[in-house]
Short mmCIF file of C-alpha atoms in Angstrom, two decimals:
data_model
loop_
_atom_site.label_atom_id
_atom_site.label_comp_id
_atom_site.label_asym_id
_atom_site.label_seq_id
_atom_site.Cartn_x
_atom_site.Cartn_y
_atom_site.Cartn_z
CA UNK A 1 111.36 108.04 63.53
CA UNK A 2 109.92 110.05 60.66
CA UNK A 3 108.84 113.55 61.81
CA UNK A 4 105.23 113.03 60.79
CA UNK A 5 105.00 109.62 62.47
CA UNK A 6 106.55 111.13 65.58
CA UNK A 7 103.82 113.79 65.75
CA UNK A 8 101.17 111.10 65.32
CA UNK A 9 102.83 109.10 68.09
CA UNK A 10 102.92 112.23 70.28
CA UNK A 11 99.15 112.54 70.18
CA UNK A 12 98.63 108.78 70.59
CA UNK A 13 100.99 108.86 73.58
CA UNK A 14 98.90 111.68 75.08
CA UNK A 15 95.77 109.49 75.00
CA UNK A 16 97.55 106.34 76.16
CA UNK A 17 98.91 108.31 79.13
CA UNK A 18 95.36 109.37 79.92
CA UNK A 19 94.24 105.74 80.02
CA UNK A 20 97.23 104.72 82.10
CA UNK A 21 96.18 107.22 84.74
CA UNK A 22 92.50 106.35 84.64
CA UNK A 23 91.58 102.63 84.99
CA UNK A 24 87.82 103.39 84.95
CA UNK A 25 88.23 104.65 81.39
CA UNK A 26 89.66 101.28 80.36
CA UNK A 27 86.88 99.37 82.09
CA UNK A 28 84.27 101.58 80.45
CA UNK A 29 85.65 100.65 77.01
CA UNK A 30 84.79 96.97 77.49
CA UNK A 31 81.68 97.48 79.62
CA UNK A 32 79.07 98.26 76.95
CA UNK A 33 80.21 95.78 74.27
CA UNK A 34 80.26 93.02 76.88
CA UNK A 35 76.85 93.99 78.26
CA UNK A 36 75.34 94.12 74.79
CA UNK A 37 76.78 90.75 73.92
CA UNK A 38 75.45 89.15 77.12
CA UNK A 39 71.92 90.52 76.57
CA UNK A 40 71.79 89.48 72.92
CA UNK A 41 73.30 86.12 73.78
CA UNK A 42 70.38 85.41 76.11
CA UNK A 43 67.92 86.66 73.47
CA UNK A 44 69.49 84.25 71.00
CA UNK A 45 69.24 81.38 73.47
CA UNK A 46 65.59 82.25 74.20
CA UNK A 47 64.64 82.42 70.51
CA UNK A 48 66.47 79.18 69.79
CA UNK A 49 64.45 77.49 72.54
CA UNK A 50 61.16 78.91 71.25
CA UNK A 51 61.75 77.90 67.65
CA UNK A 52 63.75 74.80 68.39
CA UNK A 53 65.65 75.84 65.31
CA UNK A 54 69.31 76.30 65.82
CA UNK A 55 69.97 76.64 62.10
CA UNK A 56 68.69 80.17 61.78
CA UNK A 57 69.18 81.63 65.22
CA UNK A 58 71.87 79.71 67.00
CA UNK A 59 74.10 80.11 63.98
CA UNK A 60 74.86 83.31 65.81
CA UNK A 61 73.49 85.88 63.44
CA UNK A 62 72.33 88.03 66.35
CA UNK A 63 75.51 87.72 68.40
CA UNK A 64 77.63 88.15 65.30
CA UNK A 65 75.65 91.27 64.46
CA UNK A 66 76.15 92.63 67.95
CA UNK A 67 79.89 92.05 67.89
CA UNK A 68 80.40 93.56 64.44
CA UNK A 69 78.13 96.53 65.12
CA UNK A 70 79.95 97.17 68.38
CA UNK A 71 83.14 97.45 66.33
CA UNK A 72 81.50 100.22 64.28
CA UNK A 73 80.18 101.96 67.39
CA UNK A 74 83.48 101.75 69.26
CA UNK A 75 85.46 102.92 66.24
CA UNK A 76 83.22 105.96 65.80
CA UNK A 77 83.07 106.78 69.51
CA UNK A 78 86.78 106.13 69.98
CA UNK A 79 87.60 108.74 67.35
CA UNK A 80 84.97 111.30 68.37
CA UNK A 81 85.54 111.03 72.11
CA UNK A 82 89.32 111.26 71.74
CA UNK A 83 88.71 114.54 69.89
CA UNK A 84 86.30 115.65 72.60
CA UNK A 85 88.93 114.88 75.25
CA UNK A 86 91.03 117.65 73.70
CA UNK A 87 88.12 120.06 73.96
CA UNK A 88 87.28 119.08 77.53
CA UNK A 89 90.89 119.52 78.62
CA UNK A 90 91.07 122.85 76.74
CA UNK A 91 94.09 121.51 74.89
CA UNK A 92 92.81 121.93 71.33
CA UNK A 93 94.32 125.41 70.98
CA UNK A 94 97.78 124.10 71.82
CA UNK A 95 97.42 121.28 69.29
CA UNK A 96 96.25 123.51 66.46
CA UNK A 97 99.16 125.92 66.94
CA UNK A 98 101.70 123.10 67.07
CA UNK A 99 103.28 121.61 63.91
CA UNK A 100 100.71 118.78 64.06
CA UNK A 101 98.96 118.68 60.67
CA UNK A 102 95.21 118.03 60.52
CA UNK A 103 95.85 114.76 58.66
CA UNK A 104 98.23 113.68 61.42
CA UNK A 105 95.65 114.53 64.05
CA UNK A 106 93.11 112.41 62.16
CA UNK A 107 95.63 109.56 61.88
CA UNK A 108 96.31 109.69 65.63
CA UNK A 109 92.58 109.68 66.39
CA UNK A 110 92.19 106.65 64.10
CA UNK A 111 94.96 104.80 65.93
CA UNK A 112 93.29 105.56 69.26
CA UNK A 113 89.95 104.51 67.84
CA UNK A 114 91.41 101.18 66.72
CA UNK A 115 92.99 100.55 70.12
CA UNK A 116 89.79 101.47 71.94
CA UNK A 117 87.79 99.20 69.63
CA UNK A 118 90.09 96.23 70.23
CA UNK A 119 89.99 96.74 74.01
CA UNK A 120 86.20 96.98 73.84
CA UNK A 121 85.30 94.21 71.42
CA UNK A 122 87.90 91.46 71.95
CA UNK A 123 86.75 90.69 75.54
CA UNK A 124 83.16 90.51 74.27
CA UNK A 125 84.23 88.07 71.55
CA UNK A 126 85.99 85.87 74.08
CA UNK A 127 82.98 85.97 76.39
CA UNK A 128 80.64 85.08 73.50
CA UNK A 129 82.70 81.94 72.96
CA UNK A 130 82.84 81.05 76.65
CA UNK A 131 79.17 81.72 77.44
CA UNK A 132 77.39 80.79 74.24
CA UNK A 133 79.95 78.75 72.31
CA UNK A 134 79.68 81.37 69.58
CA UNK A 135 82.91 81.61 67.63
CA UNK A 136 82.97 84.73 65.47
CA UNK A 137 86.12 83.35 63.83
CA UNK A 138 83.85 80.82 62.12
CA UNK A 139 83.11 83.55 59.61
CA UNK A 140 86.56 82.81 58.26
CA UNK A 141 89.27 85.10 56.93
CA UNK A 142 86.62 87.45 55.57
CA UNK A 143 85.98 88.44 59.18
CA UNK A 144 89.00 90.71 59.07
CA UNK A 145 87.64 92.43 55.95
CA UNK A 146 84.19 92.78 57.59
CA UNK A 147 85.61 94.22 60.79
CA UNK A 148 87.92 96.56 58.91
CA UNK A 149 85.09 97.80 56.69
CA UNK A 150 82.93 98.57 59.72
CA UNK A 151 85.77 100.33 61.52
CA UNK A 152 86.41 102.52 58.49
CA UNK A 153 82.70 103.31 58.32
CA UNK A 154 82.91 104.28 62.00
CA UNK A 155 85.76 106.65 61.17
CA UNK A 156 83.79 108.21 58.32
CA UNK A 157 80.87 108.88 60.66
CA UNK A 158 83.28 110.18 63.31
CA UNK A 159 84.80 112.65 60.85
CA UNK A 160 81.28 113.92 60.19
CA UNK A 161 80.52 114.18 63.91
CA UNK A 162 83.81 115.97 64.58
CA UNK A 163 83.03 118.39 61.77
CA UNK A 164 79.69 119.18 63.39
CA UNK A 165 81.38 119.69 66.76
CA UNK A 166 83.76 122.19 65.14
CA UNK A 167 80.76 123.89 63.50
CA UNK A 168 78.34 123.91 66.44
CA UNK A 169 80.65 123.49 69.44
CA UNK A 170 79.50 121.85 72.66
CA UNK A 171 75.91 121.68 71.40
CA UNK A 172 76.88 118.88 69.02
CA UNK A 173 78.76 116.78 71.58
CA UNK A 174 75.83 114.40 72.15
CA UNK A 175 76.14 113.24 68.55
CA UNK A 176 79.36 111.48 69.51
CA UNK A 177 77.29 108.97 71.47
CA UNK A 178 74.02 108.94 69.57
CA UNK A 179 74.55 109.30 65.84
CA UNK A 180 75.15 105.63 65.03
CA UNK A 181 72.05 104.54 66.92
CA UNK A 182 70.09 106.57 64.39
CA UNK A 183 71.86 104.81 61.52
CA UNK A 184 71.46 101.29 62.99
CA UNK A 185 67.93 100.64 61.61
CA UNK A 186 69.22 101.20 58.06
CA UNK A 187 72.45 99.28 58.63
CA UNK A 188 70.38 96.07 58.85
CA UNK A 189 72.46 94.65 61.66
CA UNK A 190 69.93 92.00 62.73
CA UNK A 191 67.78 91.53 59.62
CA UNK A 192 68.28 91.41 55.86
CA UNK A 193 67.90 94.50 53.71
CA UNK A 194 64.89 92.83 52.06
CA UNK A 195 62.93 93.27 55.31
CA UNK A 196 62.91 97.03 54.81
CA UNK A 197 60.17 98.68 52.73
CA UNK A 198 61.22 98.96 49.09
CA UNK A 199 61.66 102.72 49.29
CA UNK A 200 64.03 102.39 52.26
CA UNK A 201 66.25 99.75 50.74
CA UNK A 202 68.31 102.20 48.64
CA UNK A 203 69.01 104.14 51.84
CA UNK A 204 70.38 100.98 53.44
CA UNK A 205 72.42 100.07 50.41
CA UNK A 206 74.42 103.29 50.46
CA UNK A 207 75.68 102.30 53.90
CA UNK A 208 78.76 100.05 53.93
CA UNK A 209 77.42 98.35 57.06
CA UNK A 210 74.33 96.95 55.28
CA UNK A 211 76.59 95.14 52.82
CA UNK A 212 78.85 93.86 55.59
CA UNK A 213 75.91 92.40 57.53
CA UNK A 214 74.42 90.83 54.40
CA UNK A 215 77.82 89.22 53.89
CA UNK A 216 78.13 88.15 57.52
CA UNK A 217 74.73 86.44 57.49
CA UNK A 218 75.56 84.57 54.30
CA UNK A 219 78.90 83.46 55.75
CA UNK A 220 77.38 82.31 59.05
CA UNK A 221 74.24 80.59 57.75
CA UNK A 222 75.30 79.37 54.31
CA UNK A 223 79.06 79.33 54.62
CA UNK A 224 79.49 81.43 51.48
CA UNK A 225 81.38 84.64 50.98
CA UNK A 226 79.46 87.22 48.96
CA UNK A 227 82.30 89.09 47.30
CA UNK A 228 79.89 91.54 45.72
CA UNK A 229 78.74 92.82 49.11
CA UNK A 230 82.29 93.00 50.41
CA UNK A 231 83.40 94.98 47.37
CA UNK A 232 80.37 97.26 47.64
CA UNK A 233 81.11 97.89 51.31
CA UNK A 234 84.68 98.94 50.57
CA UNK A 235 83.75 101.06 47.56
CA UNK A 236 81.16 102.89 49.64
CA UNK A 237 83.66 103.25 52.47
CA UNK A 238 86.14 104.94 50.17
CA UNK A 239 83.46 107.34 48.94
CA UNK A 240 82.23 108.09 52.48
CA UNK A 241 85.68 108.59 53.98
CA UNK A 242 86.71 110.96 51.15
CA UNK A 243 83.46 112.91 51.53
CA UNK A 244 83.72 113.16 55.31
CA UNK A 245 87.42 114.06 55.18
CA UNK A 246 86.53 116.89 52.80
CA UNK A 247 83.79 117.99 55.21
CA UNK A 248 86.26 117.87 58.13
CA UNK A 249 88.83 119.99 56.30
CA UNK A 250 86.12 122.39 55.17
CA UNK A 251 84.77 122.82 58.69
CA UNK A 252 88.28 123.25 60.05
CA UNK A 253 88.78 126.11 57.64
CA UNK A 254 85.40 127.61 58.55
CA UNK A 255 86.32 127.32 62.25
CA UNK A 256 89.58 129.17 61.53
CA UNK A 257 87.64 131.91 59.75
CA UNK A 258 85.02 132.23 62.51
CA UNK A 259 87.48 131.96 65.39
CA UNK A 260 85.67 128.89 66.72
CA UNK A 261 88.91 127.10 67.61
CA UNK A 262 89.77 129.77 70.18
CA UNK A 263 86.84 129.08 72.46
CA UNK A 264 85.43 125.77 71.25
CA UNK A 265 83.65 123.88 74.00
CA UNK A 266 82.64 126.97 75.95
CA UNK B 1 117.91 143.00 59.45
CA UNK B 2 115.81 139.87 59.03
CA UNK B 3 112.81 140.19 61.28
CA UNK B 4 111.46 137.22 63.19
CA UNK B 5 107.91 138.43 62.66
CA UNK B 6 106.52 140.71 59.99
CA UNK B 7 102.89 141.75 60.16
CA UNK B 8 101.45 143.82 57.34
CA UNK B 9 98.04 145.46 57.36
CA UNK B 10 96.47 142.65 59.34
CA UNK B 11 92.69 142.91 59.56
CA UNK B 12 90.02 140.66 61.03
CA UNK B 13 86.36 141.34 60.52
CA UNK B 14 84.03 138.67 61.92
CA UNK B 15 80.95 139.97 60.13
CA UNK B 16 80.42 142.59 57.42
CA UNK B 17 78.07 144.61 59.62
CA UNK B 18 80.40 144.70 62.62
CA UNK B 19 83.51 146.81 63.10
CA UNK B 20 86.78 144.95 62.60
CA UNK B 21 88.24 143.25 65.66
CA UNK B 22 91.70 144.09 64.28
CA UNK B 23 92.08 146.87 61.76
CA UNK B 24 95.16 147.30 59.58
CA UNK B 25 97.76 146.23 62.12
CA UNK B 26 101.40 146.41 60.97
CA UNK B 27 104.56 145.81 62.96
CA UNK B 28 107.84 143.90 63.01
CA UNK B 29 109.81 142.15 65.71
CA UNK B 30 113.56 141.72 65.46
CA UNK B 31 115.36 138.69 66.91
CA UNK B 32 116.32 139.14 70.55
CA UNK B 33 113.71 141.81 71.21
CA UNK B 34 110.34 141.89 72.91
CA UNK B 35 107.33 143.77 71.59
CA UNK B 36 104.48 144.51 73.98
CA UNK B 37 100.88 144.47 72.85
CA UNK B 38 98.81 146.60 75.17
CA UNK B 39 95.14 147.38 75.19
CA UNK B 40 92.00 147.03 77.23
CA UNK B 41 89.65 144.09 77.06
CA UNK B 42 88.35 143.71 73.52
CA UNK B 43 91.17 145.78 72.03
CA UNK B 44 92.14 142.92 69.72
CA UNK B 45 95.19 141.42 71.46
CA UNK B 46 93.95 137.82 71.59
CA UNK B 47 92.55 138.04 68.06
CA UNK B 48 95.93 139.29 66.86
CA UNK B 49 97.84 136.48 68.57
CA UNK B 50 95.38 133.91 67.21
CA UNK B 51 96.01 135.20 63.68
CA UNK B 52 99.77 135.19 64.19
CA UNK B 53 99.56 131.53 65.21
CA UNK B 54 97.32 130.54 62.33
CA UNK B 55 94.48 129.63 64.68
CA UNK B 56 92.37 132.35 63.08
CA UNK B 57 92.41 133.34 59.42
CA UNK B 58 92.75 137.08 58.80
CA UNK B 59 90.24 138.85 56.57
CA UNK B 60 93.17 140.55 54.90
CA UNK B 61 96.82 141.29 55.49
CA UNK B 62 99.91 139.17 55.78
CA UNK B 63 101.94 137.48 58.50
CA UNK B 64 105.47 136.25 57.86
CA UNK B 65 106.93 134.33 60.79
CA UNK B 66 110.60 133.29 60.72
CA UNK B 67 110.61 133.76 56.96
CA UNK B 68 107.48 131.68 56.32
CA UNK B 69 104.20 133.10 55.09
CA UNK B 70 101.61 131.91 57.61
CA UNK B 71 98.94 131.72 54.90
CA UNK B 72 100.81 129.15 52.84
CA UNK B 73 103.60 127.67 54.94
CA UNK B 74 102.55 127.93 58.55
CA UNK B 75 103.70 124.49 59.74
CA UNK B 76 107.32 125.27 58.88
CA UNK B 77 107.08 128.37 61.07
CA UNK B 78 105.06 126.69 63.86
CA UNK B 79 107.82 124.14 64.43
CA UNK B 80 110.11 127.04 65.48
CA UNK B 81 107.48 129.04 67.34
CA UNK B 82 105.67 128.45 70.60
CA UNK B 83 102.92 129.97 72.62
CA UNK B 84 101.70 130.25 76.17
CA UNK B 85 98.43 131.46 77.60
CA UNK B 86 96.80 130.87 80.96
CA UNK B 87 93.51 130.51 79.08
CA UNK B 88 94.54 127.36 77.23
CA UNK B 89 95.42 124.45 79.48
CA UNK B 90 97.57 121.41 79.23
CA UNK B 91 95.72 118.14 79.91
CA UNK B 92 95.16 118.04 83.67
CA UNK B 93 95.23 114.26 84.02
CA UNK B 94 98.67 113.93 82.48
CA UNK B 95 101.78 114.40 84.58
CA UNK B 96 104.11 117.29 83.85
CA UNK B 97 106.62 114.90 82.32
CA UNK B 98 103.93 113.34 80.10
CA UNK B 99 102.74 116.72 78.91
CA UNK B 100 106.26 117.82 78.07
CA UNK B 101 106.83 114.49 76.31
CA UNK B 102 103.68 114.94 74.20
CA UNK B 103 104.69 118.42 73.09
CA UNK B 104 108.32 117.39 72.66
CA UNK B 105 107.14 114.79 70.15
CA UNK B 106 104.78 117.21 68.41
CA UNK B 107 107.61 119.74 68.01
CA UNK B 108 110.18 117.11 67.03
CA UNK B 109 112.54 117.89 69.91
CA UNK B 110 115.77 115.86 69.65
CA UNK B 111 116.94 113.94 72.73
CA UNK B 112 113.68 114.68 74.50
CA UNK B 113 114.45 113.12 77.91
CA UNK B 114 117.56 115.30 78.19
CA UNK B 115 115.60 118.40 77.18
CA UNK B 116 112.92 117.67 79.78
CA UNK B 117 115.59 117.18 82.43
CA UNK B 118 117.16 120.48 81.41
CA UNK B 119 113.82 122.30 81.60
CA UNK B 120 113.09 120.66 84.95
CA UNK B 121 116.33 122.10 86.25
CA UNK B 122 115.99 125.56 84.75
CA UNK B 123 112.32 126.04 85.61
CA UNK B 124 112.37 124.17 88.95
CA UNK B 125 109.92 121.51 87.80
CA UNK B 126 111.77 118.51 89.20
CA UNK B 127 109.83 118.23 92.46
CA UNK B 128 106.48 117.82 90.66
CA UNK B 129 107.57 116.38 87.31
CA UNK B 130 105.58 113.18 87.84
CA UNK B 131 102.50 114.75 89.40
CA UNK B 132 99.31 115.35 87.38
CA UNK B 133 99.33 118.86 85.96
CA UNK B 134 95.85 119.49 87.32
CA UNK B 135 97.04 119.02 90.92
CA UNK B 136 99.52 121.88 90.75
CA UNK B 137 99.26 125.40 92.15
CA UNK B 138 98.78 128.37 89.81
CA UNK B 139 102.46 129.23 90.04
CA UNK B 140 103.54 125.67 89.32
CA UNK B 141 101.15 125.47 86.36
CA UNK B 142 102.64 128.66 84.97
CA UNK B 143 106.12 127.16 85.20
CA UNK B 144 104.88 124.06 83.40
CA UNK B 145 103.24 126.21 80.71
CA UNK B 146 106.55 128.01 80.31
CA UNK B 147 108.28 124.65 80.03
CA UNK B 148 105.88 123.64 77.26
CA UNK B 149 106.45 127.00 75.54
CA UNK B 150 110.23 126.55 75.65
CA UNK B 151 110.41 122.80 74.98
CA UNK B 152 111.35 123.28 71.30
CA UNK B 153 113.75 126.17 71.98
CA UNK B 154 111.56 128.55 69.94
CA UNK B 155 112.92 131.42 67.88
CA UNK B 156 109.61 133.23 68.20
CA UNK B 157 107.52 133.15 71.35
CA UNK B 158 103.98 134.50 71.66
CA UNK B 159 102.83 135.08 75.21
CA UNK B 160 99.31 136.02 76.20
CA UNK B 161 99.38 137.34 79.78
CA UNK B 162 102.06 134.91 80.95
CA UNK B 163 101.95 136.10 84.57
CA UNK B 164 98.19 136.56 85.00
CA UNK B 165 96.99 135.53 88.47
CA UNK B 166 100.50 134.97 89.79
CA UNK B 167 101.82 136.43 93.02
CA UNK B 168 104.49 139.15 92.55
CA UNK B 169 107.36 136.85 93.48
CA UNK B 170 106.38 134.14 90.98
CA UNK B 171 105.59 136.74 88.34
CA UNK B 172 109.03 138.25 88.79
CA UNK B 173 110.62 134.82 88.53
CA UNK B 174 108.79 134.11 85.24
CA UNK B 175 109.88 137.46 83.80
CA UNK B 176 113.48 136.69 84.77
CA UNK B 177 113.32 133.34 83.00
CA UNK B 178 111.88 134.94 79.86
CA UNK B 179 114.58 137.61 79.85
CA UNK B 180 117.28 135.03 80.34
CA UNK B 181 115.95 132.84 77.54
CA UNK B 182 115.61 135.74 75.12
CA UNK B 183 119.06 137.10 75.88
CA UNK B 184 120.68 133.69 75.62
CA UNK B 185 119.02 132.57 72.40
CA UNK B 186 118.03 135.68 70.49
CA UNK B 187 114.39 134.62 70.58
CA UNK B 188 111.86 137.26 69.53
CA UNK B 189 108.94 137.66 71.92
CA UNK B 190 105.48 139.14 71.47
CA UNK B 191 103.97 139.85 74.86
CA UNK B 192 100.31 140.70 75.42
CA UNK B 193 99.83 141.78 78.98
CA UNK B 194 97.81 143.93 81.33
CA UNK B 195 100.73 144.17 83.70
CA UNK B 196 102.35 147.50 82.89
CA UNK B 197 105.38 146.95 85.12
CA UNK B 198 106.00 143.72 83.24
CA UNK B 199 105.77 145.47 79.89
CA UNK B 200 108.09 148.26 81.03
CA UNK B 201 110.63 145.70 82.16
CA UNK B 202 110.54 143.29 79.23
CA UNK B 203 109.55 145.26 76.16
CA UNK B 204 111.77 147.43 74.00
CA UNK B 205 108.72 148.61 72.06
CA UNK B 206 105.04 148.74 72.76
CA UNK B 207 101.96 148.88 70.55
CA UNK B 208 98.93 150.47 72.17
CA UNK B 209 95.74 148.97 70.77
CA UNK B 210 92.25 150.34 70.99
CA UNK B 211 89.27 148.90 69.14
CA UNK B 212 91.56 146.87 66.94
CA UNK B 213 93.79 149.73 65.83
CA UNK B 214 97.20 150.91 66.86
CA UNK B 215 96.64 154.26 68.56
CA UNK B 216 100.23 154.80 69.63
CA UNK B 217 103.55 153.07 69.74
CA UNK B 218 107.11 153.48 70.93
CA UNK B 219 109.39 152.38 73.72
CA UNK B 220 107.92 152.52 77.24
CA UNK B 221 110.16 155.50 78.03
CA UNK B 222 109.06 157.35 74.86
CA UNK B 223 105.39 156.75 75.58
CA UNK B 224 105.72 157.88 79.18
CA UNK B 225 107.52 161.04 78.08
CA UNK B 226 105.06 161.72 75.25
CA UNK B 227 102.10 161.59 77.60
CA UNK B 228 103.86 163.45 80.37
CA UNK B 229 103.23 160.61 82.79
CA UNK B 230 105.28 158.79 85.40
CA UNK B 231 104.65 155.23 84.29
CA UNK B 232 103.09 153.14 81.56
CA UNK B 233 99.95 152.42 83.56
CA UNK B 234 99.02 156.11 83.48
CA UNK B 235 99.66 156.17 79.74
CA UNK B 236 97.45 153.12 79.34
CA UNK B 237 94.65 154.82 81.28
CA UNK B 238 94.97 157.99 79.18
CA UNK B 239 94.60 155.98 76.00
CA UNK B 240 91.85 153.72 77.30
CA UNK B 241 89.83 156.70 78.53
CA UNK B 242 90.61 158.89 75.55
CA UNK B 243 92.14 161.63 77.71
CA UNK B 244 95.28 162.06 75.68
CA UNK B 245 94.21 165.44 74.31
CA UNK B 246 93.76 166.87 77.78
CA UNK B 247 97.11 165.52 78.85
CA UNK B 248 98.82 166.95 75.81
CA UNK B 249 97.13 170.31 76.44
#
């Protein structure tokens, strides 16, 4: 195995070993996505009954939104919390004085994020089909591009959160759980961008997620793939991930200047 | 002689209006030797080690470890270095074997299962190799930390109080292992410690730090003779309390 890949695998192995020894951690991964999906599934069923209009609601826009947004949330949390695990176990010092490069650490955290996202979201997708006959695969092959775009957006946000944790230490830990809830209103998960006031719409349109959800709604309700939104989502993702990676590397350097890596988390 | 570690005029100042934590430190360590870093709390030992490892960027000065400038080529050096401190843990939930496997991968250790088996034998880890690291006693944790520090067969080892909080028997055992490893491999060791007997036993040379500066240096025997004392602990107290002049008089 290539030396760099082996270092990435070393850190991934560390987190997989943690899960192997802690079944509650695995259960927790699937708990919230499943709960969210069940609640929004009943909301969808209720609204469909009220409106007697399955075309707009039962097409699964709400459940689809929940499942895709959970992918973003889990991707971001999976990355950020894996980083926090190193702080909580006071292991970060060992990692930063090992030959593990920062880019390799980020790659390992992305792998863990992807695994955590799959473990969290796939059971919810299966349950959505079993309980509400909602098949997210009906979106078609573009589903993979939508999911991937949202996961990459989650990583971009996670890089920003991790940078803040390196800058502000334990005081910024709560952001790992909360930051995407603050972004959700502008991501237009459950409603079109046009619902927002005109002055807020540009804010939404700089978020990859808003384009993904516009595309998802069009695919579910009209059966069309809006390539423009998909392309915009990926272009924005590239810009965001480059920006956040630069912020991460900058904060890592600042932390090395300030000595923050020696006692981070205290 | 090619030195394993060359430190030139190393300085760390955290803020312009505060005195430097480390001020113009220079020293060298030859392969197969141990240099002791002594000083009271706040003398700059941990800051120095953090800079040597690349965890902290110096304000000025230069560190060359195993021929690599730590400012520009630190990862090449880090692969052949290692570090141990009781103040930085290994993940408690992972077993000893898992922890050694993680670090074996990070350091690119060839034939890792065999290396772990070898360490288990040499450091008496076998009986708790598959137990979570967090469930171990202080002495067992120290042995595991030593295993992690030796997993890549380092040519340069930085140790921050490796026997802190250990009973005398375990502390003596750890010192024996370090001596044996150094003598067998030619590894250079930098040892920061508050245990003067340990420093006298392991270190060929000692740097005495106070407020970030080297205030004296030499072999333990030279320092003891220079201060007219019976052991290094009394020398340490003279320097820490600033009573050297009276002693010299």
